[in-house]
PDB file of C-alpha atoms in Angstrom:
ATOM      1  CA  UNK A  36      17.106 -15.011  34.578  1.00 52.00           C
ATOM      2  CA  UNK A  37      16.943 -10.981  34.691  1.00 59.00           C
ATOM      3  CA  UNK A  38      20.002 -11.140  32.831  1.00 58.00           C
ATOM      4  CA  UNK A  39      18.307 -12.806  30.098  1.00 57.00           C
ATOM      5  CA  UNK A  40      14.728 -11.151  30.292  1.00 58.00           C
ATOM      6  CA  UNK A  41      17.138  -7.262  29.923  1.00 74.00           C
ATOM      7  CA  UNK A  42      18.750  -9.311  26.537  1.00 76.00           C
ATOM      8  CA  UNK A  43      15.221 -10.130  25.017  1.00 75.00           C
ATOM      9  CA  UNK A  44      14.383  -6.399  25.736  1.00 80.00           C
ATOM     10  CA  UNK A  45      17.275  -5.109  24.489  1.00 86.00           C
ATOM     11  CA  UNK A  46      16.684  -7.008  21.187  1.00 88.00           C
ATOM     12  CA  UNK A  47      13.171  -5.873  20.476  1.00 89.00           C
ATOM     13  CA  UNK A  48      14.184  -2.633  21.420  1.00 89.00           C
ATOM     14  CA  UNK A  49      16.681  -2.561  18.529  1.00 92.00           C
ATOM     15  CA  UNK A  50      14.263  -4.333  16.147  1.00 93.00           C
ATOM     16  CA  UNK A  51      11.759  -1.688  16.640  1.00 94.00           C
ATOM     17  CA  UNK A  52      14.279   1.136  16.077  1.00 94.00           C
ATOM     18  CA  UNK A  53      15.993  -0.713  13.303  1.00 95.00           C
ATOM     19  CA  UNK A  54      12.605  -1.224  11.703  1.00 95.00           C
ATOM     20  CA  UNK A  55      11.337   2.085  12.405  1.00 94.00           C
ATOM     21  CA  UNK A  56      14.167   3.979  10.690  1.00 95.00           C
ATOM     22  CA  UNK A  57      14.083   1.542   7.649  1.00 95.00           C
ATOM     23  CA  UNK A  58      10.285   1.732   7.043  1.00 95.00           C
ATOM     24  CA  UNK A  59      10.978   5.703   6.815  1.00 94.00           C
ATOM     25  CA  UNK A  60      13.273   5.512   4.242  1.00 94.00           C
ATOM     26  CA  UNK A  61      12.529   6.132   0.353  1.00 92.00           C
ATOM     27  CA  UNK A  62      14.645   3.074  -0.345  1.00 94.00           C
ATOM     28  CA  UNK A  63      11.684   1.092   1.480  1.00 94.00           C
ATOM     29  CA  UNK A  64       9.579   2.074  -1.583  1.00 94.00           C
ATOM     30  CA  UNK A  65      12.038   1.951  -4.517  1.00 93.00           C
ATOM     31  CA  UNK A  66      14.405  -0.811  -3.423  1.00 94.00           C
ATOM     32  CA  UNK A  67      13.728  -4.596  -3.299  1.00 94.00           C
ATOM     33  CA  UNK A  68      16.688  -5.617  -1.113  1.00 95.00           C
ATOM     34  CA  UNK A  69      15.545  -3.060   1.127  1.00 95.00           C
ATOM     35  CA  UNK A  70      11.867  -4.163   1.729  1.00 96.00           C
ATOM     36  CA  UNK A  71      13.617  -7.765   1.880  1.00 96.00           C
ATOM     37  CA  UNK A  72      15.593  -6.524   5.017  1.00 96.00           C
ATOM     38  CA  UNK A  73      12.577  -5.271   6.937  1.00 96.00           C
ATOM     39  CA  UNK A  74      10.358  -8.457   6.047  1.00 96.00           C
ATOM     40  CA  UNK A  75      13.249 -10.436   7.713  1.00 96.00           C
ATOM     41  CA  UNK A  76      13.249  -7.978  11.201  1.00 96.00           C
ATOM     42  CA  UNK A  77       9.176  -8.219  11.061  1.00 96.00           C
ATOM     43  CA  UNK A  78      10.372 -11.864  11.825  1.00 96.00           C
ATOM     44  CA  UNK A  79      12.280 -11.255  14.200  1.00 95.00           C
ATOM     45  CA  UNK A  80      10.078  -8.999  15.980  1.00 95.00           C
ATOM     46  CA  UNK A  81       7.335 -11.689  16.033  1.00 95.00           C
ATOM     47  CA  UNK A  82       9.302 -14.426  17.055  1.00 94.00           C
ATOM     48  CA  UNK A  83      10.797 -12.300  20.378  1.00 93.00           C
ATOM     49  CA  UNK A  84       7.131 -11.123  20.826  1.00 94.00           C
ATOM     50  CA  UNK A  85       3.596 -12.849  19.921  1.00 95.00           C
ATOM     51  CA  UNK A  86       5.735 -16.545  19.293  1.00 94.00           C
ATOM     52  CA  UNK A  87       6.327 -15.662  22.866  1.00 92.00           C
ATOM     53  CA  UNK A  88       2.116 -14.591  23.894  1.00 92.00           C
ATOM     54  CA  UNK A  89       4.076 -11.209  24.383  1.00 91.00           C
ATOM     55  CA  UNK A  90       2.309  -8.772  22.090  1.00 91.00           C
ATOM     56  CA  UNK A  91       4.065  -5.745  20.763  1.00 91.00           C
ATOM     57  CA  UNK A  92       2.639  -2.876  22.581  1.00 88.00           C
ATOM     58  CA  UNK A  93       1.401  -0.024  21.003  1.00 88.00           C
ATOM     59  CA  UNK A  94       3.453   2.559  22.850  1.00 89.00           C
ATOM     60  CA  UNK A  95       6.551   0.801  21.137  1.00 90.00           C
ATOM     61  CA  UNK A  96       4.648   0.274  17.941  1.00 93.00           C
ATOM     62  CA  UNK A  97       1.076   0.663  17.440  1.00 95.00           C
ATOM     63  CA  UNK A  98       0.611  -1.789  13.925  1.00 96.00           C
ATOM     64  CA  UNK A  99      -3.009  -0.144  13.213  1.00 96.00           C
ATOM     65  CA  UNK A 100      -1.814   3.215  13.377  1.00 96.00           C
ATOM     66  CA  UNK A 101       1.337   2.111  11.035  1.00 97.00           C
ATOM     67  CA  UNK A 102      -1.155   0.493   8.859  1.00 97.00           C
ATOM     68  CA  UNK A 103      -3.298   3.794   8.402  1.00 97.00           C
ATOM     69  CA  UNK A 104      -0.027   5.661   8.074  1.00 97.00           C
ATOM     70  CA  UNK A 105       1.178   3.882   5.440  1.00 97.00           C
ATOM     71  CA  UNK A 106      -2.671   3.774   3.540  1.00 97.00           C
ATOM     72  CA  UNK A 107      -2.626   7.653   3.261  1.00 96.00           C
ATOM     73  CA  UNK A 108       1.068   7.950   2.503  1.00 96.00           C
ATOM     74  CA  UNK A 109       1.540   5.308  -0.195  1.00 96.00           C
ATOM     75  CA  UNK A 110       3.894   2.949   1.491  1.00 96.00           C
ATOM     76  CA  UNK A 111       1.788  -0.016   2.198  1.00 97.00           C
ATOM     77  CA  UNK A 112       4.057  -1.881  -0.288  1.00 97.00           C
ATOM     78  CA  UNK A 113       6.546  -1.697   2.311  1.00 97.00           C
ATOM     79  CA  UNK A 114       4.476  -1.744   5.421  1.00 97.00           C
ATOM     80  CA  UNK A 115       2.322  -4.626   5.136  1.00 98.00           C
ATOM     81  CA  UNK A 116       5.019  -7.208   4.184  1.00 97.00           C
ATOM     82  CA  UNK A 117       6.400  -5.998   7.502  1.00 97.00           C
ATOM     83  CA  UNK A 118       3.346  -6.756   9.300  1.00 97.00           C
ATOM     84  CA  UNK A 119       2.605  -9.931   7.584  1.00 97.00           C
ATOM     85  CA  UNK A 120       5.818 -11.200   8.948  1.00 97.00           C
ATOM     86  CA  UNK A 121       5.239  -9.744  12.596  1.00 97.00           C
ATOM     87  CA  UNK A 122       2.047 -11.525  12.493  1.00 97.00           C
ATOM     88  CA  UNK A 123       3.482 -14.390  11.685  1.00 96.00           C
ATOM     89  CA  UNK A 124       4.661 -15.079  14.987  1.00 94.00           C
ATOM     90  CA  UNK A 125       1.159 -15.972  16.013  1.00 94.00           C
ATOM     91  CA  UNK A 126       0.612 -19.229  14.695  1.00 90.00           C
ATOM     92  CA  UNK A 127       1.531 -21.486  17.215  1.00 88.00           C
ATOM     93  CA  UNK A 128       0.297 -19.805  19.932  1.00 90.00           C
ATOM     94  CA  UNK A 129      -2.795 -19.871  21.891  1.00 88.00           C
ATOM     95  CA  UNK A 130      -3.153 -16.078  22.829  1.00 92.00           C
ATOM     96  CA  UNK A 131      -2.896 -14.498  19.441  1.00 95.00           C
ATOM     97  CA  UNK A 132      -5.798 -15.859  17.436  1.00 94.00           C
ATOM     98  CA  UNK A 133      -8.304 -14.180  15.073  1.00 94.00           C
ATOM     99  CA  UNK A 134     -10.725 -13.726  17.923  1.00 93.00           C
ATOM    100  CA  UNK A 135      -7.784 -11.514  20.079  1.00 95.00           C
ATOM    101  CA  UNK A 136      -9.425  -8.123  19.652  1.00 95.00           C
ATOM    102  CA  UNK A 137      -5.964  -6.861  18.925  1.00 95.00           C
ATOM    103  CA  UNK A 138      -5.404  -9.289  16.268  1.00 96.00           C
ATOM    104  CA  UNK A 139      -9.080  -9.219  14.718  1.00 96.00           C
ATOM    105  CA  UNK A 140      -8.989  -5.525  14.565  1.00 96.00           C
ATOM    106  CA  UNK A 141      -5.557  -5.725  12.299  1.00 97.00           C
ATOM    107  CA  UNK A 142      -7.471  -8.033  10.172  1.00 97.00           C
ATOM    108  CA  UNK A 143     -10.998  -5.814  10.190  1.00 97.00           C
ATOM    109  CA  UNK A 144      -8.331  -3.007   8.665  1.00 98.00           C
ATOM    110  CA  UNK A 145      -6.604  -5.204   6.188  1.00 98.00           C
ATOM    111  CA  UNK A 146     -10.005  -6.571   4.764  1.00 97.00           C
ATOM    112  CA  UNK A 147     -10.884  -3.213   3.992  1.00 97.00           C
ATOM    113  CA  UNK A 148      -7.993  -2.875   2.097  1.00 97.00           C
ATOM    114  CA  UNK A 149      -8.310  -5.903   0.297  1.00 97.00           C
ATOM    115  CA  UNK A 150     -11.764  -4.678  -0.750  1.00 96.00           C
ATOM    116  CA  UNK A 151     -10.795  -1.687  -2.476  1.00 96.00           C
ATOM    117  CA  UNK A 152     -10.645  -0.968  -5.785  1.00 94.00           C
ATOM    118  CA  UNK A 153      -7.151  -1.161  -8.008  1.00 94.00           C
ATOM    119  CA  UNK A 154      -5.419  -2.373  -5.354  1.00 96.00           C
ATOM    120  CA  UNK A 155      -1.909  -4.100  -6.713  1.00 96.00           C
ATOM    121  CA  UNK A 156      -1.778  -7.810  -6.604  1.00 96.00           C
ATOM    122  CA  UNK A 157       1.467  -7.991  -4.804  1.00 96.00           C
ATOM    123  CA  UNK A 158      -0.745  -5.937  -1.910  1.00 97.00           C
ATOM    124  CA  UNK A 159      -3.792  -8.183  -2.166  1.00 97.00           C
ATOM    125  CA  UNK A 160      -1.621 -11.324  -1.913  1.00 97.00           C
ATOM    126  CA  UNK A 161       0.263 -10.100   1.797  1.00 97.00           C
ATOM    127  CA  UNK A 162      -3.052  -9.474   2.953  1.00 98.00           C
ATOM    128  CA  UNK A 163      -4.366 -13.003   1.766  1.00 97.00           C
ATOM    129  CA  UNK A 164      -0.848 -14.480   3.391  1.00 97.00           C
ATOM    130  CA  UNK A 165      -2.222 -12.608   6.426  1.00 97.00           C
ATOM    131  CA  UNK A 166      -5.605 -14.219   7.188  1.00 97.00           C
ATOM    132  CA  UNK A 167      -4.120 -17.486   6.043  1.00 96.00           C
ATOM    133  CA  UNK A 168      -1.704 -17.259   9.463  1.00 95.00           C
ATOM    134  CA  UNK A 169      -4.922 -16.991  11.387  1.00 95.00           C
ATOM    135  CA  UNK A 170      -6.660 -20.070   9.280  1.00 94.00           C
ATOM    136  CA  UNK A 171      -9.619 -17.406   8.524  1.00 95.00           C
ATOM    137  CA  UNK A 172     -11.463 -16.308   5.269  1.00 95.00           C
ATOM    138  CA  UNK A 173     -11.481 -12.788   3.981  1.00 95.00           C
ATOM    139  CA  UNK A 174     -15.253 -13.513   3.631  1.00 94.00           C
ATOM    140  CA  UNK A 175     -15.443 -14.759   7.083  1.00 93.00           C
ATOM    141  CA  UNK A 176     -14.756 -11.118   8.824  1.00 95.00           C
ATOM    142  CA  UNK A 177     -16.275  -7.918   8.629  1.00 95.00           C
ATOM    143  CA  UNK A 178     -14.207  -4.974   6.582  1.00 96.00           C
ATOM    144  CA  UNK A 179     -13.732  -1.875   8.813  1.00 96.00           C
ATOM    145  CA  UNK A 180     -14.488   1.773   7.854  1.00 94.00           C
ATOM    146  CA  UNK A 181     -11.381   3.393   9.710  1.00 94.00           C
ATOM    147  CA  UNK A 182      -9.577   3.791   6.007  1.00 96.00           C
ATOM    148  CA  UNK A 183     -12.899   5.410   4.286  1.00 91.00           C
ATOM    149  CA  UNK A 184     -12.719   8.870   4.713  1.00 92.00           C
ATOM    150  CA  UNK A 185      -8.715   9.211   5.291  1.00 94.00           C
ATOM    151  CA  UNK A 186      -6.768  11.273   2.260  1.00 94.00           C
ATOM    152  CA  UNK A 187      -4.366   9.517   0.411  1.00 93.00           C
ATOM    153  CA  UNK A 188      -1.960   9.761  -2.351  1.00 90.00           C
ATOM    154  CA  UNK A 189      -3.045   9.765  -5.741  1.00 88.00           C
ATOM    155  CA  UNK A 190       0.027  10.805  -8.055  1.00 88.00           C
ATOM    156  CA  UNK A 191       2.631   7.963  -8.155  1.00 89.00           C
ATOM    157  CA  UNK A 192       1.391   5.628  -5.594  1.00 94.00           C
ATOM    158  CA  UNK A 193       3.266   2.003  -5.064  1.00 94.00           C
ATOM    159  CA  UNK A 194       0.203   0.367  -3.501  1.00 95.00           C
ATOM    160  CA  UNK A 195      -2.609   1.306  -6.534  1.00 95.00           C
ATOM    161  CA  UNK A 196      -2.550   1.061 -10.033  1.00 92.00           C
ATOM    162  CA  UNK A 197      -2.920   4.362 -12.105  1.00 83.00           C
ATOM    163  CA  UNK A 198      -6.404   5.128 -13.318  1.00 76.00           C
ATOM    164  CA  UNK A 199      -7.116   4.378 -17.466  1.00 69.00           C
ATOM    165  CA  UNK A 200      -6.676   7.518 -19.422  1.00 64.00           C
ATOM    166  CA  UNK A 201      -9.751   8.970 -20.638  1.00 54.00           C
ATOM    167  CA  UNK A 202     -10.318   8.588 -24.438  1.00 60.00           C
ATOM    168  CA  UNK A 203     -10.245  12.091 -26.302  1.00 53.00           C
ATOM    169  CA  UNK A 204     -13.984  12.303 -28.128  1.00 57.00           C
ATOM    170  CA  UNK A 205     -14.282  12.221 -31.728  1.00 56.00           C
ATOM    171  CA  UNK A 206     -13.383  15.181 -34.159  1.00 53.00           C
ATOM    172  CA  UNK A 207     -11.122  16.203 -30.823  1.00 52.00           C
ATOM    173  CA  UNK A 208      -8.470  16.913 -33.330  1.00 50.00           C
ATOM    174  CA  UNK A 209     -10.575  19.305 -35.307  1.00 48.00           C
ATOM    175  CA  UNK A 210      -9.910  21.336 -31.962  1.00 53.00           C
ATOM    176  CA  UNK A 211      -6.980  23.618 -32.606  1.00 50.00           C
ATOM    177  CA  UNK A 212      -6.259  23.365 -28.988  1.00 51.00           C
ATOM    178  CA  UNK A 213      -6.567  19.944 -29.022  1.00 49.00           C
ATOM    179  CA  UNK A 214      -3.553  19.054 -31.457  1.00 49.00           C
ATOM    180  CA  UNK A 215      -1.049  16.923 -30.343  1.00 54.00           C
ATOM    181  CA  UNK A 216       2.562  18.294 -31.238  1.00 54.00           C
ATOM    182  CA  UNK A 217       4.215  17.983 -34.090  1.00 55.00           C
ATOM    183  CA  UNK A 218       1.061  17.442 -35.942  1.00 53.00           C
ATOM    184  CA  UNK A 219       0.744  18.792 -39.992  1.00 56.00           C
ATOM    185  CA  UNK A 220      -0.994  22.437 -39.496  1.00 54.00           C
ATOM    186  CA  UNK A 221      -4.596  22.384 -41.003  1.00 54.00           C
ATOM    187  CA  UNK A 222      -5.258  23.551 -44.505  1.00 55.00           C
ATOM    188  CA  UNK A 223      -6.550  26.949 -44.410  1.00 56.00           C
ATOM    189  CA  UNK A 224      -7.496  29.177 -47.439  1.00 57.00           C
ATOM    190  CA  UNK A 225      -6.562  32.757 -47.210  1.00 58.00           C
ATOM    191  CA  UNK A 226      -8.192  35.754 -46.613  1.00 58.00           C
ATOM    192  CA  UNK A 227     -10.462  36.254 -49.190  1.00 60.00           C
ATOM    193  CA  UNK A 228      -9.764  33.679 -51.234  1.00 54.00           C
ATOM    194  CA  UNK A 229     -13.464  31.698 -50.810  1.00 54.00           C
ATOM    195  CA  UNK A 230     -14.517  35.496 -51.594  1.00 55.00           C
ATOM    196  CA  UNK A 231     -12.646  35.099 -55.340  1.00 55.00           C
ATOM    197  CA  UNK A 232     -13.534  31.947 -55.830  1.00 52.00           C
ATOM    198  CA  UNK A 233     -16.913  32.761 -55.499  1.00 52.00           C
ATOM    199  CA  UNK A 234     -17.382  35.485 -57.989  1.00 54.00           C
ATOM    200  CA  UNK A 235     -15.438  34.006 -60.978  1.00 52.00           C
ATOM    201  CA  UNK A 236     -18.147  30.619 -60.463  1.00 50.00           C
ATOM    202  CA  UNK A 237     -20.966  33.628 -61.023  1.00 52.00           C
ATOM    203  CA  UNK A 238     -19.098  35.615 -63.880  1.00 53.00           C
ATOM    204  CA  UNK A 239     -18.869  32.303 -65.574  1.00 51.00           C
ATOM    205  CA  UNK A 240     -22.010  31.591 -65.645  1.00 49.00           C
ATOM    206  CA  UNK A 241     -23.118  34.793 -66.576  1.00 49.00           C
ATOM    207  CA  UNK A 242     -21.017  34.724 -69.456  1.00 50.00           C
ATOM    208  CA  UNK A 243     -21.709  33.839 -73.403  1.00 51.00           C
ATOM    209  CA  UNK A 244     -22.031  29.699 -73.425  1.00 47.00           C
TER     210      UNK A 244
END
């Protein structure tokens, strides 16, 4: 029996360090063989952990503070699969329900998420995978404001889609500055040539008819 209690140890151990270094990498984000991998340790991890009413602790791995992590750094594309599946783990048991104040804060965080705005469909539809482990409504609990006032990437960022392009205002192009390249230059008289123009209109009609 010890002998088999230092195995299941041993094997969350390495599915923690496995996932850890995997969820760090830039092939998490770019790669989807990669995010494939770590969906398949998340369930792992939950079936050695809450299928077993063992949670996983948050010395080894805190999944708030991973969540948060992942908000400001643009990597919730990879993160929250991950999560999803560790949660996973939960639905047959009788510790790890949506009223576990473990497990509802998780889902507090994640309803915030799925409140904001732009957020990418493939996102929106882990979180709704989520609550649907728990047999709960996104309507049924209360968003949290831990996300609100954290920083997080704007430029290039997986887990949001790219604000519309403001529309240049008309006669923009009249704007010298505003020109796009390669554009035909602007017709220009020269130096004095309105000046000319001017005074042979007046001589002419000055003139004999």
């Amino acid at each position: 029996m010890p002998q088999l209690w230092c195995a299941h140890l041993l094997a969350c151990l390495l599915l923690l360090l496995m996932a850890r270094a995997l969820l760090e990498s830039d092939r998490a984000i770019t790669q989807t063989n990669e995010r494939t991998l770590i969906k398949q340790l998340g369930s792992w991890l939950g079936l050695l952990t809450f299928a077993k009413n063992k949670p996983v602790l948050a010395n080894d791995m805190d999944l708030k503070q991973l969540i948060a992590d992942a908000y400001t750094r643009g990597r919730m594309i990879a993160v929250l699969p991950f999560v999803e599946k560790v949660l996973s783990g939960c639905k047959d048991t009788k510790v790890f329900k949506a009223t576990n104040p473990m497990i509802a804060g998780i889902l507090s965080m994640l309803a915030e998420i799925h409140a904001m705005p732009r957020l990418k469909l493939n996102i929106s539809f882990v979180i709704e995978m989520t609550f649907k482990t728990f047999e709960v409504s996104l309507a049924d609990v209360c968003p949290s404001a831990a996300l609100r006032d954290l920083p997080r990437v704007q430029m290039h960022n997986p887990d949001f889609s790219a604000l519309p392009e403001a529309k240049a205002p008309a006669g923009a192009a009249l704007n010298p500055a505003l020109v796009p390249p390669g554009a035909p230059p602007a017709l220009t008289p020269p130096p004095g040539a309105m000046a000319g123009a001017a005074g042979a209109a007046a001589g002419g009609a000055a003139g004999p008819p």
